Amino acid sequence: MNPTILVVEDEPAIQDLIQINLEMGGYRVLTHDSAESALKQVQLELPDLALLDWMLPGMSGVDLARRLRSDSRTKSLPIILLTAKGEEEDKLKGLESGADDYMTKPFSVRELEARIKAVLRRRAPELTQDVIEYHGLRLDPTSHKISGHGQTLSMGPTEFRLLHFFMTHIERVYSRTQLLDFVWGDHVFIEERTVDVHIRRLRAALSPSKHDFLVHTVRGSGYRFAAD
Ligand code: CA
């Protein structure tokens, strides 16, 4: 699945430049020219990363970043701030607002893409294309192939995403709501029971190589992926 990037930038030329290049890089891009319309967008769909221009008409990018950080639904959304300002003090103010990274205009598109990748790797490793191995289970996001002790395992796209998320978040307990947010991208229109259905399918898909034991049900809490 291609990561969705929310771009909030009021200068059309820069907005276009970012959109064209990120789309060529395989990202899905949602553009907005004000913080107010971006907030409406976020209520409908949670992006994977937000790229916010500092100076916007109306609410500033810094205030938008603070707003996103204070809302439980968007508090872990990775944020990169763009600005024409270059002062150290501004940089600190930007990072204090909760942004993960900060870029000064003019920037090269190549550097922007590198920063996006770095932030996603740190904050949302399930969105990167790195091959992951755990206890004989191997997942390759590029080819969408999974194998257990060398044996190919087949599963549906949702089970694949779920497994990718689990394999990049070993040993932690996730509630159904959290899994819907992280794996489905949004919990608004999906019932929590859906998670149980896909967990069942994932266990069945992992059973040929006996890796189904990795998926633990944590009573009253949710699910956990680990070898013990
Ligand atoms: Ca601006």
PDB file of C-alpha atoms and ligand atoms in Angstrom:
ATOM      1  CA  MET A   1       0.000   0.000   0.000  1.00  0.00           C
ATOM      2  CA  ASN A   2       1.356   3.433  -0.904  1.00  0.00           C
ATOM      3  CA  PRO A   3       1.682   5.823   2.024  1.00  0.00           C
ATOM      4  CA  THR A   4      -0.677   8.801   1.893  1.00  0.00           C
ATOM      5  CA  ILE A   5       0.922  12.203   2.443  1.00  0.00           C
ATOM      6  CA  LEU A   6      -1.135  15.229   3.402  1.00  0.00           C
ATOM      7  CA  VAL A   7       0.458  18.376   1.947  1.00  0.00           C
ATOM      8  CA  VAL A   8      -0.698  21.728   3.340  1.00  0.00           C
ATOM      9  CA  GLU A   9       0.918  24.518   1.315  1.00  0.00           C
ATOM     10  CA  ASP A  10      -0.669  27.741   0.053  1.00  0.00           C
ATOM     11  CA  GLU A  11       1.832  28.519  -2.712  1.00  0.00           C
ATOM     12  CA  PRO A  12       0.512  26.748  -5.832  1.00  0.00           C
ATOM     13  CA  ALA A  13       3.944  26.354  -7.481  1.00  0.00           C
ATOM     14  CA  ILE A  14       5.455  24.661  -4.429  1.00  0.00           C
ATOM     15  CA  GLN A  15       2.331  22.588  -3.858  1.00  0.00           C
ATOM     16  CA  ASP A  16       2.535  21.326  -7.467  1.00  0.00           C
ATOM     17  CA  LEU A  17       6.253  20.633  -7.236  1.00  0.00           C
ATOM     18  CA  ILE A  18       5.811  18.560  -4.085  1.00  0.00           C
ATOM     19  CA  GLN A  19       2.740  16.738  -5.386  1.00  0.00           C
ATOM     20  CA  ILE A  20       4.269  15.768  -8.745  1.00  0.00           C
ATOM     21  CA  ASN A  21       7.490  14.510  -7.212  1.00  0.00           C
ATOM     22  CA  LEU A  22       5.905  12.591  -4.351  1.00  0.00           C
ATOM     23  CA  GLU A  23       3.450  10.940  -6.736  1.00  0.00           C
ATOM     24  CA  MET A  24       6.366   9.905  -8.949  1.00  0.00           C
ATOM     25  CA  GLY A  25       7.984   8.491  -5.810  1.00  0.00           C
ATOM     26  CA  GLY A  26       4.959   6.233  -5.314  1.00  0.00           C
ATOM     27  CA  TYR A  27       3.109   8.232  -2.662  1.00  0.00           C
ATOM     28  CA  ARG A  28      -0.554   9.136  -2.666  1.00  0.00           C
ATOM     29  CA  VAL A  29      -0.811  12.898  -2.157  1.00  0.00           C
ATOM     30  CA  LEU A  30      -3.693  14.951  -0.724  1.00  0.00           C
ATOM     31  CA  THR A  31      -3.160  18.691  -1.130  1.00  0.00           C
ATOM     32  CA  HIS A  32      -4.739  21.547   0.821  1.00  0.00           C
ATOM     33  CA  ASP A  33      -3.988  25.258   0.862  1.00  0.00           C
ATOM     34  CA  SER A  34      -5.196  25.987   4.384  1.00  0.00           C
ATOM     35  CA  ALA A  35      -4.997  24.405   7.823  1.00  0.00           C
ATOM     36  CA  GLU A  36      -8.767  24.657   8.160  1.00  0.00           C
ATOM     37  CA  SER A  37      -9.503  22.557   5.073  1.00  0.00           C
ATOM     38  CA  ALA A  38      -6.714  20.113   6.001  1.00  0.00           C
ATOM     39  CA  LEU A  39      -8.374  19.542   9.396  1.00  0.00           C
ATOM     40  CA  LYS A  40     -11.639  18.642   7.642  1.00  0.00           C
ATOM     41  CA  GLN A  41      -9.723  16.214   5.424  1.00  0.00           C
ATOM     42  CA  VAL A  42      -8.100  14.561   8.443  1.00  0.00           C
ATOM     43  CA  GLN A  43     -11.530  13.981   9.980  1.00  0.00           C
ATOM     44  CA  LEU A  44     -12.499  11.990   6.899  1.00  0.00           C
ATOM     45  CA  GLU A  45      -9.253  10.141   6.373  1.00  0.00           C
ATOM     46  CA  LEU A  46      -6.107   9.763   8.418  1.00  0.00           C
ATOM     47  CA  PRO A  47      -2.974  10.286   6.268  1.00  0.00           C
ATOM     48  CA  ASP A  48       0.303   8.470   7.005  1.00  0.00           C
ATOM     49  CA  LEU A  49       2.345  11.667   7.194  1.00  0.00           C
ATOM     50  CA  ALA A  50       1.651  15.408   7.106  1.00  0.00           C
ATOM     51  CA  LEU A  51       3.847  17.972   5.373  1.00  0.00           C
ATOM     52  CA  LEU A  52       2.881  21.390   6.722  1.00  0.00           C
ATOM     53  CA  ASP A  53       3.963  24.785   5.502  1.00  0.00           C
ATOM     54  CA  TRP A  54       4.609  27.132   8.433  1.00  0.00           C
ATOM     55  CA  MET A  55       3.156  30.314   6.925  1.00  0.00           C
ATOM     56  CA  LEU A  56      -0.430  29.722   5.866  1.00  0.00           C
ATOM     57  CA  PRO A  57      -3.367  32.102   5.572  1.00  0.00           C
ATOM     58  CA  GLY A  58      -5.453  31.700   8.741  1.00  0.00           C
ATOM     59  CA  MET A  59      -4.162  29.043  11.128  1.00  0.00           C
ATOM     60  CA  SER A  60      -0.377  28.575  10.798  1.00  0.00           C
ATOM     61  CA  GLY A  61       1.333  25.260  10.132  1.00  0.00           C
ATOM     62  CA  VAL A  62       2.817  25.302  13.646  1.00  0.00           C
ATOM     63  CA  ASP A  63      -0.616  25.753  15.207  1.00  0.00           C
ATOM     64  CA  LEU A  64      -1.970  22.994  12.957  1.00  0.00           C
ATOM     65  CA  ALA A  65       0.847  20.681  14.125  1.00  0.00           C
ATOM     66  CA  ARG A  66      -0.045  21.472  17.766  1.00  0.00           C
ATOM     67  CA  ARG A  67      -3.722  20.832  17.053  1.00  0.00           C
ATOM     68  CA  LEU A  68      -2.934  17.451  15.475  1.00  0.00           C
ATOM     69  CA  ARG A  69      -0.679  16.490  18.391  1.00  0.00           C
ATOM     70  CA  SER A  70      -3.338  17.324  20.984  1.00  0.00           C
ATOM     71  CA  ASP A  71      -6.041  15.164  19.379  1.00  0.00           C
ATOM     72  CA  SER A  72      -5.913  11.479  20.363  1.00  0.00           C
ATOM     73  CA  ARG A  73      -6.776  10.415  16.820  1.00  0.00           C
ATOM     74  CA  THR A  74      -3.893  12.316  15.199  1.00  0.00           C
ATOM     75  CA  LYS A  75      -1.370  12.530  18.045  1.00  0.00           C
ATOM     76  CA  SER A  76       0.985   9.968  16.486  1.00  0.00           C
ATOM     77  CA  LEU A  77       0.724  11.279  12.926  1.00  0.00           C
ATOM     78  CA  PRO A  78       4.274  11.935  11.615  1.00  0.00           C
ATOM     79  CA  ILE A  79       4.695  15.648  10.795  1.00  0.00           C
ATOM     80  CA  ILE A  80       7.326  17.547   8.777  1.00  0.00           C
ATOM     81  CA  LEU A  81       7.229  21.349   8.858  1.00  0.00           C
ATOM     82  CA  LEU A  82       8.262  23.416   5.833  1.00  0.00           C
ATOM     83  CA  THR A  83       9.318  26.981   6.245  1.00  0.00           C
ATOM     84  CA  ALA A  84      11.064  29.906   4.642  1.00  0.00           C
ATOM     85  CA  LYS A  85      12.430  30.844   8.035  1.00  0.00           C
ATOM     86  CA  GLY A  86      15.866  29.543   8.900  1.00  0.00           C
ATOM     87  CA  GLU A  87      16.549  30.809  12.383  1.00  0.00           C
ATOM     88  CA  GLU A  88      17.534  28.304  15.067  1.00  0.00           C
ATOM     89  CA  GLU A  89      14.865  29.758  17.318  1.00  0.00           C
ATOM     90  CA  ASP A  90      12.194  29.075  14.722  1.00  0.00           C
ATOM     91  CA  LYS A  91      13.479  25.573  14.270  1.00  0.00           C
ATOM     92  CA  LEU A  92      13.151  24.948  18.001  1.00  0.00           C
ATOM     93  CA  LYS A  93       9.652  26.408  18.010  1.00  0.00           C
ATOM     94  CA  GLY A  94       8.742  24.120  15.123  1.00  0.00           C
ATOM     95  CA  LEU A  95      10.045  21.015  16.817  1.00  0.00           C
ATOM     96  CA  GLU A  96       8.435  22.007  20.123  1.00  0.00           C
ATOM     97  CA  SER A  97       5.090  22.062  18.347  1.00  0.00           C
ATOM     98  CA  GLY A  98       5.471  18.310  17.961  1.00  0.00           C
ATOM     99  CA  ALA A  99       6.849  18.136  14.414  1.00  0.00           C
ATOM    100  CA  ASP A 100       9.176  15.189  13.739  1.00  0.00           C
ATOM    101  CA  ASP A 101      11.354  17.108  11.330  1.00  0.00           C
ATOM    102  CA  TYR A 102      11.797  20.561   9.874  1.00  0.00           C
ATOM    103  CA  MET A 103      12.895  21.714   6.420  1.00  0.00           C
ATOM    104  CA  THR A 104      13.872  25.171   5.269  1.00  0.00           C
ATOM    105  CA  LYS A 105      12.841  26.493   1.856  1.00  0.00           C
ATOM    106  CA  PRO A 106      14.218  26.343  -0.737  1.00  0.00           C
ATOM    107  CA  PHE A 107      14.810  22.604  -0.401  1.00  0.00           C
ATOM    108  CA  SER A 108      15.628  19.931  -2.927  1.00  0.00           C
ATOM    109  CA  VAL A 109      12.860  17.475  -3.689  1.00  0.00           C
ATOM    110  CA  ARG A 110      15.353  14.652  -3.278  1.00  0.00           C
ATOM    111  CA  GLU A 111      16.145  15.789   0.250  1.00  0.00           C
ATOM    112  CA  LEU A 112      12.456  16.105   1.048  1.00  0.00           C
ATOM    113  CA  GLU A 113      11.869  12.517  -0.077  1.00  0.00           C
ATOM    114  CA  ALA A 114      14.822  11.319   2.023  1.00  0.00           C
ATOM    115  CA  ARG A 115      13.407  13.096   5.095  1.00  0.00           C
ATOM    116  CA  ILE A 116       9.943  11.629   4.487  1.00  0.00           C
ATOM    117  CA  LYS A 117      11.444   8.149   4.246  1.00  0.00           C
ATOM    118  CA  ALA A 118      13.478   8.663   7.419  1.00  0.00           C
ATOM    119  CA  VAL A 119      10.470   9.916   9.392  1.00  0.00           C
ATOM    120  CA  LEU A 120       8.294   7.052   8.150  1.00  0.00           C
ATOM    121  CA  ARG A 121      11.000   4.489   8.974  1.00  0.00           C
ATOM    122  CA  ARG A 122      11.176   5.861  12.501  1.00  0.00           C
ATOM    123  CA  ARG A 123       7.492   6.487  13.113  1.00  0.00           C
ATOM    124  CA  ALA A 124       5.709   4.011  10.841  1.00  0.00           C
ATOM    125  CA  PRO A 125       8.120   1.205   9.862  1.00  0.00           C
ATOM    126  CA  GLU A 126       5.209  -0.819   8.460  1.00  0.00           C
ATOM    127  CA  LEU A 127       5.057   1.725   5.603  1.00  0.00           C
ATOM    128  CA  THR A 128       8.630   1.185   4.444  1.00  0.00           C
ATOM    129  CA  GLN A 129       9.826  -1.434   2.000  1.00  0.00           C
ATOM    130  CA  ASP A 130      12.437  -3.114   4.211  1.00  0.00           C
ATOM    131  CA  VAL A 131      12.450  -6.928   4.288  1.00  0.00           C
ATOM    132  CA  ILE A 132      11.700  -8.184   7.813  1.00  0.00           C
ATOM    133  CA  GLU A 133      12.624 -11.516   9.363  1.00  0.00           C
ATOM    134  CA  TYR A 134      11.449 -12.890  12.683  1.00  0.00           C
ATOM    135  CA  HIS A 135      11.729 -16.438  13.986  1.00  0.00           C
ATOM    136  CA  GLY A 136      11.989 -17.965  10.534  1.00  0.00           C
ATOM    137  CA  LEU A 137       9.168 -15.842   9.166  1.00  0.00           C
ATOM    138  CA  ARG A 138      10.200 -13.553   6.303  1.00  0.00           C
ATOM    139  CA  LEU A 139       8.134 -10.719   4.832  1.00  0.00           C
ATOM    140  CA  ASP A 140       9.158  -8.830   1.694  1.00  0.00           C
ATOM    141  CA  PRO A 141       7.008  -5.689   1.198  1.00  0.00           C
ATOM    142  CA  THR A 142       8.321  -5.058  -2.331  1.00  0.00           C
ATOM    143  CA  SER A 143       7.371  -8.423  -3.801  1.00  0.00           C
ATOM    144  CA  HIS A 144       4.506  -8.963  -1.307  1.00  0.00           C
ATOM    145  CA  LYS A 145       5.937 -12.408  -0.507  1.00  0.00           C
ATOM    146  CA  ILE A 146       5.859 -14.163   2.835  1.00  0.00           C
ATOM    147  CA  SER A 147       7.654 -17.333   3.744  1.00  0.00           C
ATOM    148  CA  GLY A 148       7.933 -19.426   6.889  1.00  0.00           C
ATOM    149  CA  HIS A 149      11.145 -21.480   7.158  1.00  0.00           C
ATOM    150  CA  GLY A 150      11.472 -21.113   3.364  1.00  0.00           C
ATOM    151  CA  GLN A 151       7.923 -22.259   2.643  1.00  0.00           C
ATOM    152  CA  THR A 152       5.784 -19.730   0.739  1.00  0.00           C
ATOM    153  CA  LEU A 153       2.697 -18.596   2.664  1.00  0.00           C
ATOM    154  CA  SER A 154      -0.241 -16.996   0.919  1.00  0.00           C
ATOM    155  CA  MET A 155      -2.675 -14.512   2.426  1.00  0.00           C
ATOM    156  CA  GLY A 156      -5.017 -11.682   1.475  1.00  0.00           C
ATOM    157  CA  PRO A 157      -3.924  -8.010   1.295  1.00  0.00           C
ATOM    158  CA  THR A 158      -5.430  -7.127   4.688  1.00  0.00           C
ATOM    159  CA  GLU A 159      -3.714 -10.064   6.414  1.00  0.00           C
ATOM    160  CA  PHE A 160      -0.483  -8.992   4.709  1.00  0.00           C
ATOM    161  CA  ARG A 161      -0.789  -5.444   6.081  1.00  0.00           C
ATOM    162  CA  LEU A 162      -1.706  -6.767   9.512  1.00  0.00           C
ATOM    163  CA  LEU A 163       1.324  -9.076   9.540  1.00  0.00           C
ATOM    164  CA  HIS A 164       3.570  -6.269   8.276  1.00  0.00           C
ATOM    165  CA  PHE A 165       2.374  -4.070  11.123  1.00  0.00           C
ATOM    166  CA  PHE A 166       2.871  -6.832  13.701  1.00  0.00           C
ATOM    167  CA  MET A 167       6.358  -7.693  12.417  1.00  0.00           C
ATOM    168  CA  THR A 168       7.430  -4.050  12.756  1.00  0.00           C
ATOM    169  CA  HIS A 169       5.838  -3.760  16.223  1.00  0.00           C
ATOM    170  CA  ILE A 170       6.914  -6.936  18.005  1.00  0.00           C
ATOM    171  CA  GLU A 171       5.889  -7.673  21.610  1.00  0.00           C
ATOM    172  CA  ARG A 172       3.571  -4.723  22.100  1.00  0.00           C
ATOM    173  CA  VAL A 173      -0.138  -5.091  22.835  1.00  0.00           C
ATOM    174  CA  TYR A 174      -2.522  -3.337  20.444  1.00  0.00           C
ATOM    175  CA  SER A 175      -6.247  -2.850  20.964  1.00  0.00           C
ATOM    176  CA  ARG A 176      -8.688  -3.484  18.124  1.00  0.00           C
ATOM    177  CA  THR A 177      -9.198   0.268  17.744  1.00  0.00           C
ATOM    178  CA  GLN A 178      -5.459   0.854  17.476  1.00  0.00           C
ATOM    179  CA  LEU A 179      -5.100  -1.898  14.880  1.00  0.00           C
ATOM    180  CA  LEU A 180      -7.922  -0.362  12.844  1.00  0.00           C
ATOM    181  CA  ASP A 181      -6.155   3.001  12.977  1.00  0.00           C
ATOM    182  CA  PHE A 182      -2.714   1.663  12.092  1.00  0.00           C
ATOM    183  CA  VAL A 183      -3.565  -1.128   9.654  1.00  0.00           C
ATOM    184  CA  TRP A 184      -6.813  -0.001   8.064  1.00  0.00           C
ATOM    185  CA  GLY A 185      -5.748   3.646   8.231  1.00  0.00           C
ATOM    186  CA  ASP A 186      -8.970   4.657   9.868  1.00  0.00           C
ATOM    187  CA  HIS A 187     -11.443   3.302  12.362  1.00  0.00           C
ATOM    188  CA  VAL A 188     -14.379   5.517  11.530  1.00  0.00           C
ATOM    189  CA  PHE A 189     -16.361   3.244   9.257  1.00  0.00           C
ATOM    190  CA  ILE A 190     -15.190  -0.227  10.317  1.00  0.00           C
ATOM    191  CA  GLU A 191     -16.468  -2.395  13.151  1.00  0.00           C
ATOM    192  CA  GLU A 192     -14.002  -3.730  15.711  1.00  0.00           C
ATOM    193  CA  ARG A 193     -15.187  -7.280  15.026  1.00  0.00           C
ATOM    194  CA  THR A 194     -13.585  -6.986  11.581  1.00  0.00           C
ATOM    195  CA  VAL A 195     -10.188  -7.171  13.302  1.00  0.00           C
ATOM    196  CA  ASP A 196     -11.044 -10.547  14.847  1.00  0.00           C
ATOM    197  CA  VAL A 197     -12.054 -11.926  11.444  1.00  0.00           C
ATOM    198  CA  HIS A 198      -8.719 -10.931   9.899  1.00  0.00           C
ATOM    199  CA  ILE A 199      -6.734 -12.187  12.902  1.00  0.00           C
ATOM    200  CA  ARG A 200      -8.403 -15.571  12.411  1.00  0.00           C
ATOM    201  CA  ARG A 201      -7.481 -15.517   8.707  1.00  0.00           C
ATOM    202  CA  LEU A 202      -3.925 -14.459   9.501  1.00  0.00           C
ATOM    203  CA  ARG A 203      -3.489 -17.352  11.946  1.00  0.00           C
ATOM    204  CA  ALA A 204      -4.802 -19.787   9.329  1.00  0.00           C
ATOM    205  CA  ALA A 205      -2.399 -18.361   6.717  1.00  0.00           C
ATOM    206  CA  LEU A 206       0.550 -18.729   9.113  1.00  0.00           C
ATOM    207  CA  SER A 207      -0.309 -22.270  10.195  1.00  0.00           C
ATOM    208  CA  PRO A 208       1.385 -24.219   7.323  1.00  0.00           C
ATOM    209  CA  SER A 209       4.818 -23.255   8.754  1.00  0.00           C
ATOM    210  CA  LYS A 210       3.479 -23.279  12.350  1.00  0.00           C
ATOM    211  CA  HIS A 211       3.963 -19.532  12.786  1.00  0.00           C
ATOM    212  CA  ASP A 212       0.386 -18.999  13.980  1.00  0.00           C
ATOM    213  CA  PHE A 213       1.674 -19.248  17.580  1.00  0.00           C
ATOM    214  CA  LEU A 214       3.164 -15.754  17.139  1.00  0.00           C
ATOM    215  CA  VAL A 215      -0.288 -14.111  17.193  1.00  0.00           C
ATOM    216  CA  HIS A 216      -1.448 -13.840  20.819  1.00  0.00           C
ATOM    217  CA  THR A 217      -4.880 -12.823  22.037  1.00  0.00           C
ATOM    218  CA  VAL A 218      -4.532 -10.629  25.124  1.00  0.00           C
ATOM    219  CA  ARG A 219      -7.779 -11.011  27.019  1.00  0.00           C
ATOM    220  CA  GLY A 220      -9.617  -7.728  27.482  1.00  0.00           C
ATOM    221  CA  SER A 221      -6.907  -5.770  25.629  1.00  0.00           C
ATOM    222  CA  GLY A 222      -6.360  -6.897  22.063  1.00  0.00           C
ATOM    223  CA  TYR A 223      -3.541  -8.642  20.255  1.00  0.00           C
ATOM    224  CA  ARG A 224       0.185  -9.039  20.531  1.00  0.00           C
ATOM    225  CA  PHE A 225       2.754 -10.500  18.120  1.00  0.00           C
ATOM    226  CA  ALA A 226       5.711 -12.221  19.773  1.00  0.00           C
ATOM    227  CA  ALA A 227       7.595 -15.511  20.079  1.00  0.00           C
ATOM    228  CA  ASP A 228       6.615 -16.041  23.733  1.00  0.00           C
TER     229      ASP A 228
HETATM  230 CA    CA B   1       3.117  29.683   2.757  1.00  0.00          CA
END
